[in-house]
Structures are given as structure tokens and as C-alpha cells.
XYZ file of C-alpha atoms in Angstrom:
504
model
C -0.089 0.106 0.052
C 1.517 3.311 -0.804
C 1.525 6.153 1.758
C -0.199 9.385 1.165
C 3.374 11.082 1.037
C 4.276 8.767 -1.957
C 0.948 9.439 -3.730
C 1.577 13.382 -3.441
C 3.721 13.785 -6.305
C 1.323 11.539 -8.645
C -1.634 13.722 -7.325
C 0.105 17.091 -8.152
C 1.270 15.991 -11.554
C -2.528 14.958 -12.432
C -3.683 18.314 -11.048
C -0.996 20.067 -13.333
C -1.827 18.172 -16.380
C -5.691 18.775 -15.924
C -5.078 22.689 -15.601
C -2.652 22.634 -18.501
C -5.295 20.877 -20.675
C -8.039 23.495 -19.425
C -5.907 26.413 -20.104
C -4.821 25.041 -23.607
C -8.451 24.475 -24.463
C -9.244 28.184 -23.394
C -6.358 29.367 -25.662
C -7.279 27.430 -28.707
C -11.034 27.990 -28.900
C -11.546 30.875 -26.593
C -13.722 30.995 -23.134
C -17.327 30.430 -24.453
C -16.171 27.239 -26.128
C -13.990 26.221 -23.213
C -17.154 26.882 -21.045
C -19.644 24.841 -23.223
C -17.388 22.026 -23.298
C -17.592 21.596 -19.406
C -14.320 23.315 -18.113
C -15.179 25.777 -15.305
C -12.460 28.631 -14.866
C -12.393 29.373 -11.271
C -13.850 32.969 -10.284
C -12.603 34.537 -7.261
C -14.960 35.041 -3.973
C -14.624 37.820 -1.749
C -11.617 36.304 0.355
C -8.990 37.536 -2.123
C -8.299 39.899 -4.835
C -7.214 39.143 -8.476
C -4.614 41.727 -9.860
C -3.117 42.944 -13.002
C -0.955 45.793 -12.534
C -2.879 48.428 -10.748
C -6.022 46.725 -11.628
C -7.751 44.105 -9.387
C -11.311 42.754 -8.588
C -13.229 40.721 -6.068
C -16.804 39.860 -5.333
C -19.239 41.129 -2.798
C -22.913 40.857 -2.302
C -23.523 39.500 -5.631
C -21.543 42.003 -7.458
C -17.900 42.184 -8.821
C -15.822 45.147 -7.752
C -13.111 46.169 -10.227
C -10.583 48.738 -9.871
C -9.050 50.186 -13.263
C -6.121 52.588 -13.194
C -3.628 54.185 -15.430
C -3.609 55.517 -19.203
C -6.756 54.480 -21.344
C -4.906 51.451 -22.860
C -3.755 50.203 -19.457
C -7.285 50.691 -18.091
C -8.718 48.671 -21.024
C -6.166 45.905 -20.773
C -6.958 45.380 -17.103
C -10.698 45.638 -17.860
C -10.325 42.848 -20.752
C -8.131 40.828 -18.615
C -9.897 40.686 -15.171
C -13.450 40.395 -16.653
C -12.504 37.969 -19.595
C -14.862 35.561 -18.770
C -17.890 37.855 -18.088
C -16.956 39.812 -21.260
C -17.346 36.566 -23.414
C -20.369 35.633 -21.400
C -22.120 38.964 -22.090
C -21.006 38.858 -25.525
C -23.231 35.863 -26.171
C -26.198 37.778 -24.843
C -26.083 40.647 -26.893
C -25.194 38.941 -29.861
C -28.252 36.745 -29.433
C -30.623 39.399 -28.481
C -29.437 41.830 -31.248
C -29.764 39.272 -33.938
C -32.908 37.882 -32.916
C -34.771 41.067 -32.244
C -33.727 42.938 -35.419
C -33.304 40.008 -38.123
C -29.901 41.533 -38.922
C -26.693 39.580 -38.663
C -23.822 40.196 -36.265
C -21.643 41.030 -38.986
C -24.169 44.063 -39.863
C -23.620 45.549 -36.270
C -19.603 44.834 -36.430
C -19.866 46.865 -39.887
C -21.987 49.560 -38.526
C -19.591 50.012 -35.690
C -16.540 49.979 -37.798
C -17.730 52.255 -40.482
C -20.241 54.748 -38.707
C -19.179 54.598 -35.201
C -15.548 54.300 -34.882
C -14.418 57.576 -36.627
C -16.465 59.620 -34.304
C -14.992 58.227 -31.224
C -12.386 60.174 -29.128
C -8.864 58.731 -29.224
C -8.956 58.219 -25.734
C -11.647 55.804 -25.664
C -10.634 54.240 -29.038
C -7.214 53.391 -27.190
C -9.440 51.923 -23.910
C -11.488 49.745 -26.497
C -8.270 48.306 -28.066
C -6.914 47.655 -24.629
C -10.033 45.592 -23.706
C -9.404 43.620 -26.678
C -5.545 43.145 -25.909
C -6.797 42.227 -22.303
C -9.101 39.429 -23.746
C -6.532 38.124 -26.146
C -4.324 37.581 -23.217
C -6.878 35.459 -21.702
C -7.607 33.339 -24.859
C -10.940 35.335 -25.786
C -11.312 35.656 -29.294
C -13.392 38.795 -29.645
C -11.873 41.505 -32.015
C -12.282 45.284 -31.643
C -15.470 45.389 -33.722
C -17.157 42.644 -31.720
C -16.262 44.812 -28.467
C -17.418 48.061 -30.328
C -20.890 46.524 -31.437
C -21.245 45.313 -27.738
C -20.900 48.770 -26.461
C -23.263 50.134 -28.869
C -25.771 47.566 -27.812
C -28.225 50.183 -26.433
C -28.297 52.264 -29.493
C -27.545 50.268 -32.816
C -30.550 48.089 -32.415
C -33.201 50.492 -30.841
C -32.164 53.754 -32.733
C -29.846 53.170 -35.777
C -32.157 50.173 -37.014
C -35.551 51.746 -36.994
C -33.946 54.980 -38.738
C -32.194 52.832 -41.350
C -35.386 50.918 -41.947
C -37.234 54.056 -42.467
C -34.538 55.338 -44.845
C -34.240 52.333 -47.083
C -38.123 51.550 -46.765
C -37.573 48.041 -45.500
C -40.475 45.828 -45.747
C -41.713 43.714 -42.746
C -38.791 44.880 -40.641
C -39.521 44.121 -36.926
C -41.001 46.792 -34.958
C -38.297 48.278 -32.611
C -40.156 50.582 -30.498
C -38.019 52.146 -27.645
C -39.318 50.625 -24.424
C -38.517 52.047 -21.133
C -35.641 51.437 -18.824
C -35.599 52.427 -15.111
C -37.337 54.398 -12.437
C -35.341 56.922 -10.572
C -35.242 60.276 -8.468
C -33.255 63.085 -7.094
C -34.402 65.342 -4.398
C -32.813 68.075 -2.324
C -33.552 71.109 -0.082
C -36.606 71.148 2.154
C -37.738 67.861 0.429
C -34.843 65.570 2.155
C -34.114 65.003 5.953
C -31.090 66.694 5.932
C -31.555 69.243 3.289
C -29.095 67.764 1.159
C -29.360 65.455 -2.113
C -30.614 61.996 -2.185
C -30.610 60.153 -5.552
C -31.927 56.629 -6.395
C -32.175 54.566 -9.275
C -33.383 51.019 -10.397
C -32.221 49.613 -13.580
C -34.844 48.042 -15.835
C -33.657 45.785 -18.692
C -34.269 42.050 -19.909
C -33.448 39.621 -17.172
C -30.862 37.907 -19.300
C -28.968 41.410 -19.316
C -29.862 42.104 -16.044
C -28.319 39.114 -14.066
C -24.921 40.155 -15.680
C -25.503 44.014 -14.918
C -23.375 43.506 -11.681
C -19.973 45.313 -12.030
C -19.118 48.147 -9.851
C -16.369 50.007 -11.464
C -13.626 52.123 -9.525
C -12.092 53.953 -12.240
C -8.894 56.048 -12.047
C -8.100 57.516 -15.459
C -4.878 59.284 -16.335
C -7.096 62.590 -16.978
C -10.246 63.674 -15.673
C -12.050 62.858 -12.503
C -12.084 59.508 -10.680
C -15.524 57.478 -10.915
C -17.533 55.196 -9.140
C -20.248 53.524 -11.179
C -22.182 50.386 -11.934
C -21.943 48.583 -15.235
C -21.490 45.615 -17.494
C -18.445 43.670 -18.616
C -16.757 45.056 -21.554
C -18.350 48.263 -21.543
C -16.734 51.453 -21.260
C -19.783 53.425 -19.820
C -22.145 52.499 -16.973
C -25.024 52.318 -19.483
C -27.740 52.393 -17.030
C -25.701 55.605 -16.085
C -25.399 55.727 -12.520
C -22.406 57.051 -10.742
C -20.565 59.784 -8.922
C -17.337 61.363 -9.969
C -14.536 62.991 -7.553
C -15.634 66.582 -9.144
C -18.850 66.347 -7.093
C -21.391 65.385 -9.655
C -23.880 62.513 -8.880
C -25.439 61.188 -12.309
C -28.483 58.815 -13.246
C -31.182 58.770 -16.044
C -34.417 57.136 -17.385
C -34.806 56.579 -20.976
C -37.574 58.292 -23.350
C -40.121 56.031 -24.287
C -41.044 55.443 -27.858
C -38.518 57.876 -29.206
C -37.354 57.975 -32.663
C -34.324 59.742 -34.293
C -30.752 59.056 -35.299
C -27.918 61.111 -36.661
C -25.316 58.860 -38.651
C -22.729 61.552 -38.272
C -23.060 62.108 -34.728
C -20.987 60.761 -31.619
C -22.074 57.494 -30.008
C -24.101 57.889 -26.938
C -21.921 55.231 -24.654
C -19.010 57.446 -25.562
C -20.679 60.941 -24.694
C -22.098 59.524 -21.615
C -18.738 58.120 -20.597
C -17.003 61.424 -21.287
C -19.596 63.395 -19.458
C -19.081 61.487 -16.601
C -15.431 61.488 -16.667
C -14.855 65.103 -17.081
C -18.036 66.981 -15.894
C -17.350 68.875 -12.613
C -20.769 70.520 -12.741
C -24.235 70.536 -14.221
C -23.462 73.042 -16.987
C -20.149 70.912 -17.746
C -22.421 67.736 -18.064
C -25.034 69.161 -20.573
C -22.196 70.761 -22.738
C -20.299 67.186 -22.945
C -23.420 65.003 -23.444
C -24.653 67.299 -26.096
C -21.796 67.460 -28.142
C -21.835 65.373 -31.219
C -25.424 64.207 -30.157
C -26.500 61.353 -32.405
C -30.035 60.721 -30.648
C -28.782 57.340 -29.632
C -30.239 56.241 -26.266
C -32.167 59.440 -25.761
C -32.691 60.147 -21.876
C -34.141 62.436 -19.133
C -30.725 62.785 -17.143
C -30.954 63.505 -13.415
C -28.068 65.185 -11.979
C -26.934 66.752 -8.507
C -24.049 68.822 -7.679
C -22.916 67.722 -4.041
C -20.905 71.024 -3.612
C -23.739 73.505 -4.205
C -26.993 71.213 -3.456
C -28.261 71.903 -6.784
C -30.134 69.151 -8.765
C -31.241 69.023 -12.421
C -33.118 67.309 -15.108
C -31.517 67.440 -18.520
C -33.964 65.960 -21.200
C -31.668 65.330 -24.374
C -33.642 64.599 -27.584
C -32.162 65.052 -31.030
C -34.284 67.963 -32.090
C -34.965 69.525 -28.694
C -33.331 69.801 -25.333
C -34.615 71.291 -22.099
C -32.870 71.803 -18.562
C -34.515 72.423 -15.343
C -32.688 72.990 -12.477
C -33.522 73.696 -8.670
C -31.889 73.828 -5.092
C -35.232 72.767 -3.418
C -37.256 70.421 -5.046
C -37.128 67.112 -6.915
C -37.035 65.219 -10.354
C -38.369 61.948 -11.140
C -38.000 59.788 -14.113
C -39.928 56.608 -15.300
C -39.626 56.803 -19.097
C -41.861 59.610 -19.991
C -40.761 62.682 -21.796
C -40.933 65.687 -20.025
C -40.975 68.496 -22.619
C -44.184 68.783 -24.601
C -41.808 69.633 -27.812
C -40.030 66.439 -27.425
C -43.116 64.414 -26.601
C -44.631 65.816 -29.991
C -42.071 66.047 -32.399
C -39.766 62.968 -31.288
C -41.644 60.401 -29.756
C -45.040 58.238 -30.395
C -45.681 58.578 -26.469
C -49.099 59.223 -25.234
C -49.081 61.036 -21.811
C -52.874 60.774 -21.348
C -52.746 56.810 -21.166
C -52.788 56.309 -17.407
C -52.556 52.445 -18.071
C -48.867 52.717 -19.480
C -46.092 51.987 -17.441
C -44.526 55.356 -17.442
C -47.463 57.247 -16.529
C -48.441 54.972 -13.971
C -44.969 55.150 -12.347
C -44.897 58.855 -12.769
C -48.000 59.156 -10.646
C -46.348 57.013 -8.043
C -43.419 58.921 -7.640
C -45.428 61.970 -7.266
C -47.379 60.194 -4.408
C -44.362 58.945 -2.552
C -42.245 62.010 -2.769
C -45.027 64.428 -2.107
C -46.111 62.249 0.887
C -42.743 62.036 2.339
C -41.515 65.572 1.876
C -39.000 66.445 4.572
C -38.256 63.099 5.588
C -36.538 61.551 2.288
C -33.245 59.930 3.095
C -31.427 56.905 1.690
C -33.511 54.261 3.660
C -36.808 55.764 2.246
C -35.121 55.671 -1.311
C -34.694 51.910 -0.632
C -38.175 51.527 -0.023
C -39.367 53.642 -2.892
C -37.379 51.449 -5.331
C -38.925 48.353 -4.024
C -42.616 49.645 -4.295
C -45.313 47.546 -5.716
C -48.299 49.526 -5.781
C -50.149 49.989 -9.033
C -51.631 53.458 -9.380
C -53.816 52.352 -12.468
C -55.548 49.261 -10.793
C -54.878 50.904 -7.252
C -53.642 47.571 -6.183
C -50.549 46.365 -4.673
C -48.522 43.582 -6.542
C -45.674 43.583 -8.815
C -46.049 44.181 -12.721
C -44.804 46.439 -15.381
C -46.706 49.476 -13.826
C -44.725 49.361 -10.454
C -41.625 51.227 -9.553
C -40.237 47.818 -9.084
C -41.020 46.300 -12.327
C -41.682 42.855 -13.189
C -42.548 41.684 -16.625
C -42.657 37.978 -15.918
C -45.919 38.445 -13.793
C -47.516 41.149 -16.021
C -50.437 39.598 -17.980
C -51.026 42.427 -20.049
C -47.272 43.230 -21.035
C -46.888 46.617 -22.023
C -48.697 47.500 -25.172
C -47.048 50.970 -25.415
C -43.567 49.540 -25.592
C -45.157 46.286 -27.746
C -43.821 44.215 -24.772
C -45.505 40.781 -24.757
C -47.374 39.430 -21.789
C -44.949 37.650 -19.139
C -41.997 39.188 -20.659
C -38.867 38.405 -18.492
C -37.785 41.936 -17.965
C -38.073 44.711 -15.288
C -36.150 45.924 -12.436
C -32.735 44.008 -12.344
C -30.867 45.929 -9.710
C -30.781 49.338 -7.603
C -28.458 51.983 -6.279
C -28.841 54.801 -3.876
C -26.471 57.688 -3.170
C -26.657 60.949 -1.024
C -24.507 63.918 -0.757
C -22.516 62.515 2.344
C -21.977 59.336 0.343
C -20.883 61.614 -2.650
C -18.303 63.264 -0.553
C -16.867 59.905 0.309
C -17.261 58.359 -3.110
C -19.444 55.605 -2.138
C -22.909 54.300 -2.696
C -25.228 51.362 -1.837
C -26.495 48.817 -4.380
C -28.613 45.915 -4.592
C -28.452 43.020 -7.103
C -31.720 41.505 -8.301
C -35.142 42.906 -8.001
C -35.057 45.671 -5.275
C -37.933 44.025 -3.526
C -35.951 40.674 -3.064
C -38.255 38.448 -4.971
C -36.091 36.076 -6.880
C -36.640 35.056 -10.792
C -36.405 31.248 -11.332
C -35.207 30.915 -14.924
C -36.213 27.083 -15.171
C -39.425 27.487 -13.922
C -40.322 30.504 -16.193
C -39.210 28.756 -19.414
C -41.345 25.626 -18.476
C -44.535 27.616 -18.695
C -43.384 30.362 -21.436
C -41.973 28.511 -24.377
C -42.425 31.614 -26.529
C -39.293 32.666 -24.664
C -37.461 29.665 -25.266
C -34.982 31.464 -27.795
C -33.651 33.027 -24.481
C -32.929 29.629 -22.702
C -29.361 29.442 -23.728
C -28.535 32.585 -22.183
C -31.191 32.708 -19.394
C -30.126 32.310 -15.757
C -31.746 32.496 -12.375
C -31.594 36.178 -10.914
C -31.445 36.229 -7.125
C -31.571 39.305 -5.065
C -28.615 39.965 -2.668
C -28.387 42.484 0.358
C -27.898 46.201 0.281
C -24.313 46.225 -0.059
C -22.026 49.394 0.345
C -19.172 50.234 -2.171
C -16.346 52.960 -2.017
C -13.399 53.851 -4.078
C -10.219 51.986 -3.164
C -11.666 49.228 -1.438
C -10.294 45.521 -1.402
C -11.768 42.322 -0.620
C -10.974 42.190 2.997
C -13.293 45.432 3.730
C -16.316 43.669 3.750
C -19.413 45.850 3.969
C -23.127 45.520 3.974
C -25.415 48.388 3.912
C -26.759 47.468 7.533
C -23.100 47.279 8.905
C -21.467 49.864 7.259
C -22.999 53.046 9.017
C -23.334 54.793 5.802
């Protein structure tokens, strides 16, 4: 009988050979194929960091925190290398969604990115995108620059460019790509809040196949501009649900304008303008100037802003033909995918502001009810409650659906006709974030992954009864709700903080 000591060298050799085989498969065929073949690449947990140069990552509360620092290319390389498996996974999601929903090939989107978008992108962000591609290559993931560019434009190419192109070319039988709603949010200040300072909150609405992956917290230290703390997606250089804070004192979020139409092929990509504005704007006026420069109409939003230095908040509605800015140091602005300017509504959307059964209008009314009834008491704790709210102002009943601030498409028998969303569509609120002036001063915010109300989504159970969504089965996963968790700049894995224990 061999002793344990005698067997140890053989065991170590076997482990080495298995690891070598797995690594070679990843290098030869890329992460997606290796994953499909049954090989699992270990992902770090909250007990240690994974580093590359000045970049590192760790897991907490269902989120992946990633610190990126240096030149644009360095930041990109760190991003691509440290999130390689997540980027490859998200690529599979956006490729399937974009091709299925538009009936255009992936090469169509690669070409649109290469020929239309790339020449309009600032060199700083071209270098960062190239860096991500280089970092992916170092990890054996075979995605090129044009794959990555099309991924970064996933919010604007299928929903803004494609409908414009179909109209220009008179495409017959093209799918109707109506811009649906994304997100519920508010910002308040002055006599409306408990400490007379700014409170901002946002929950992200999207498909569950995207939302379960919308779990990255970026601590970004660029060579120029302000330091950023924002949520986001793997491989994407901006937040894309656009929640974040910078060291210049600006607090930022937005909600999408429903049923918007318009596109300028000569404009600058929205994802680039949004990132640049978050990185370089130290005031509300700075933000408006940067986000408007080269406006292409893509991903048209009502931006909600707060300047922690002055206590002033603003709503900036950015259409393509019309823009308008509202600002105050004593009041609130709320968003739930409704246009605010009648000129934008009339000239740039097919939105009906009088249909109280629609999700944007029902949620707009609910924001008014909650914020007005809590004037003078609004703080971060109440903001968490608001984001989890399930009261339907149209039916006057409580229960999760697409008319509630915490949206649940999987329970909605009606869907959302105003967005051409089918009944039981697996989409809705997928995560939430809250920040106030005190947090912004410390460059921190609190966040919860999954439905803000805490209800989990069971993918297998859903697919077993909703076969018309079976095309999503290769990419659909369970969506659990994590705890409210605090994140701040410069953290490492050991400094574990949940919102209840962090003291905020």
C-alpha cells in the first residue's frame, strides 16, 4: 500500500496536467467554447483579490468590484483581462438579443460600428476599447475590436439606428423596434430631504438575461479627468444605466425616453458621450455641454443630476431635435421613461402622456405620491423602500407588474402595449442603487443586485411555462436578490461592508 506522501507527487502531476489541458482549451477555442465543453474557470470570491498591474477585482454581495487605473490602454487591458470570462459571456447575450430582435446579422452590427461609429470616437476611448481587446486576447478570448465596439453600442444600434435605417431604406416587414422603458429614478434636495442635502436613487430596468449580468461596480482612476465610481456591464466602457458619482462632485443617473425615434449617423456614439460626461463634468453645466456634443439621438434620456458642492439638482432632457434643462436647489425630479418637454413628446416620440394605464405614466404618478407624501423625510433608507414599491396607480392594487416602480414583466398578464412588450416578458427592475450627498463626498454608494423588492426569478420554472421565450434559454439564468451592499473607491476584498453594517 502506498503512503499519502508517496502518492502526493502523482496527485500534483495529475492536477497540473488537468490545469494545462483546461488552459490550452481556453487558448485554442476561446472562453465560450471552453465553458460549453464543461471546463470551469475559477472565479474569485470575497476572500481575495485578483490583480493585473494596478487593476484588481473581488466579489461582494452578488456584485463584482473592479478597480482600473492608468492610461486609457492600461485601463482597457486591466478591464479585458480581469473580466474576460464575464465579457465573453455577455457577448453571447448581446449577440443573440441583437440579431434575434432585429433580424440583422452580427456582421451587420460589426460593420455599423466600424464604418459609422468608430471614426467619431475620441482617441482616448479608442485606446481603451483596443486595450480591452488586448486584455481579452491575453486570456484567450477571441473577440476582436469590432465585436467589442458593437457590444458597447448595444443600447443604441438595435433600437435607434436600425429603425432609422429601416425607414430610410423603406425596409418591408422589418421588426418594429419600439424604444421601451428603462429604469425608475429620482433626485431630491432642499426642504424635500431629511438633511436638506441631495438624495438620488435608481433601479435599472432591462431584460433579465442582461440584468443578471449587470453586476459590475467600477472604481475607475483615469490618467485625466475625475475618478469615477459607477455600476456597469463587463466589457462596456460606460455605466449604460448611467448611475455614478465622480470626484468633481457630480452625481448622475437617467431614465430612457419611451417611444423615441431619431438618429444622426454623423453623430458621436451615446456610450462615448455618456462616459466622457461622467469622467470630465464637474458641474451640471459641464455635463450638459459634454453630453450634447455630437449628439446622435442614440439612447435618448432624461438625465437626473446632482452637484454635491452646491446642493443643486437638475433634469436634462436630451432629444435629438429638442433639449431642455430644469434645475433647482429645493425640489425633486423623477423619471420613469416619460418625456418631460411637450416639444420632445410631439416631435420626437409617439408617446401618449394621457394613457394612465401605461407603465411610464403609472410610475410617474407613483413617484409624485411617494415624494410628496414624504416631503422633509426623504433619505437613503426611504429611497430603498421607494425602489422596491409594488403599488399600481392604475388598478389601485399592490402587486408586482410593469406599472410598479419595481417592475416585474414576468408577472404581467398584459405586458406593456405602449412598448410592444408581450405578456410575461422576462424583464423589469434588475438591480438598484442609492446615493446621497454624504456618500458622494466619500465616493461611495449602496447597491442591491436583483429585484429591489427581494423576489427571485427562477429561469427554469419560467421557461417551463412560457415557451415563446425559449429562444432565450441558452442565456437565461436565475436572478437572485442580494443584500443592500456598500461600495467605495479604493476598497479591497477584506473590507467587507453590507449596508446594514457600514453605517453609511
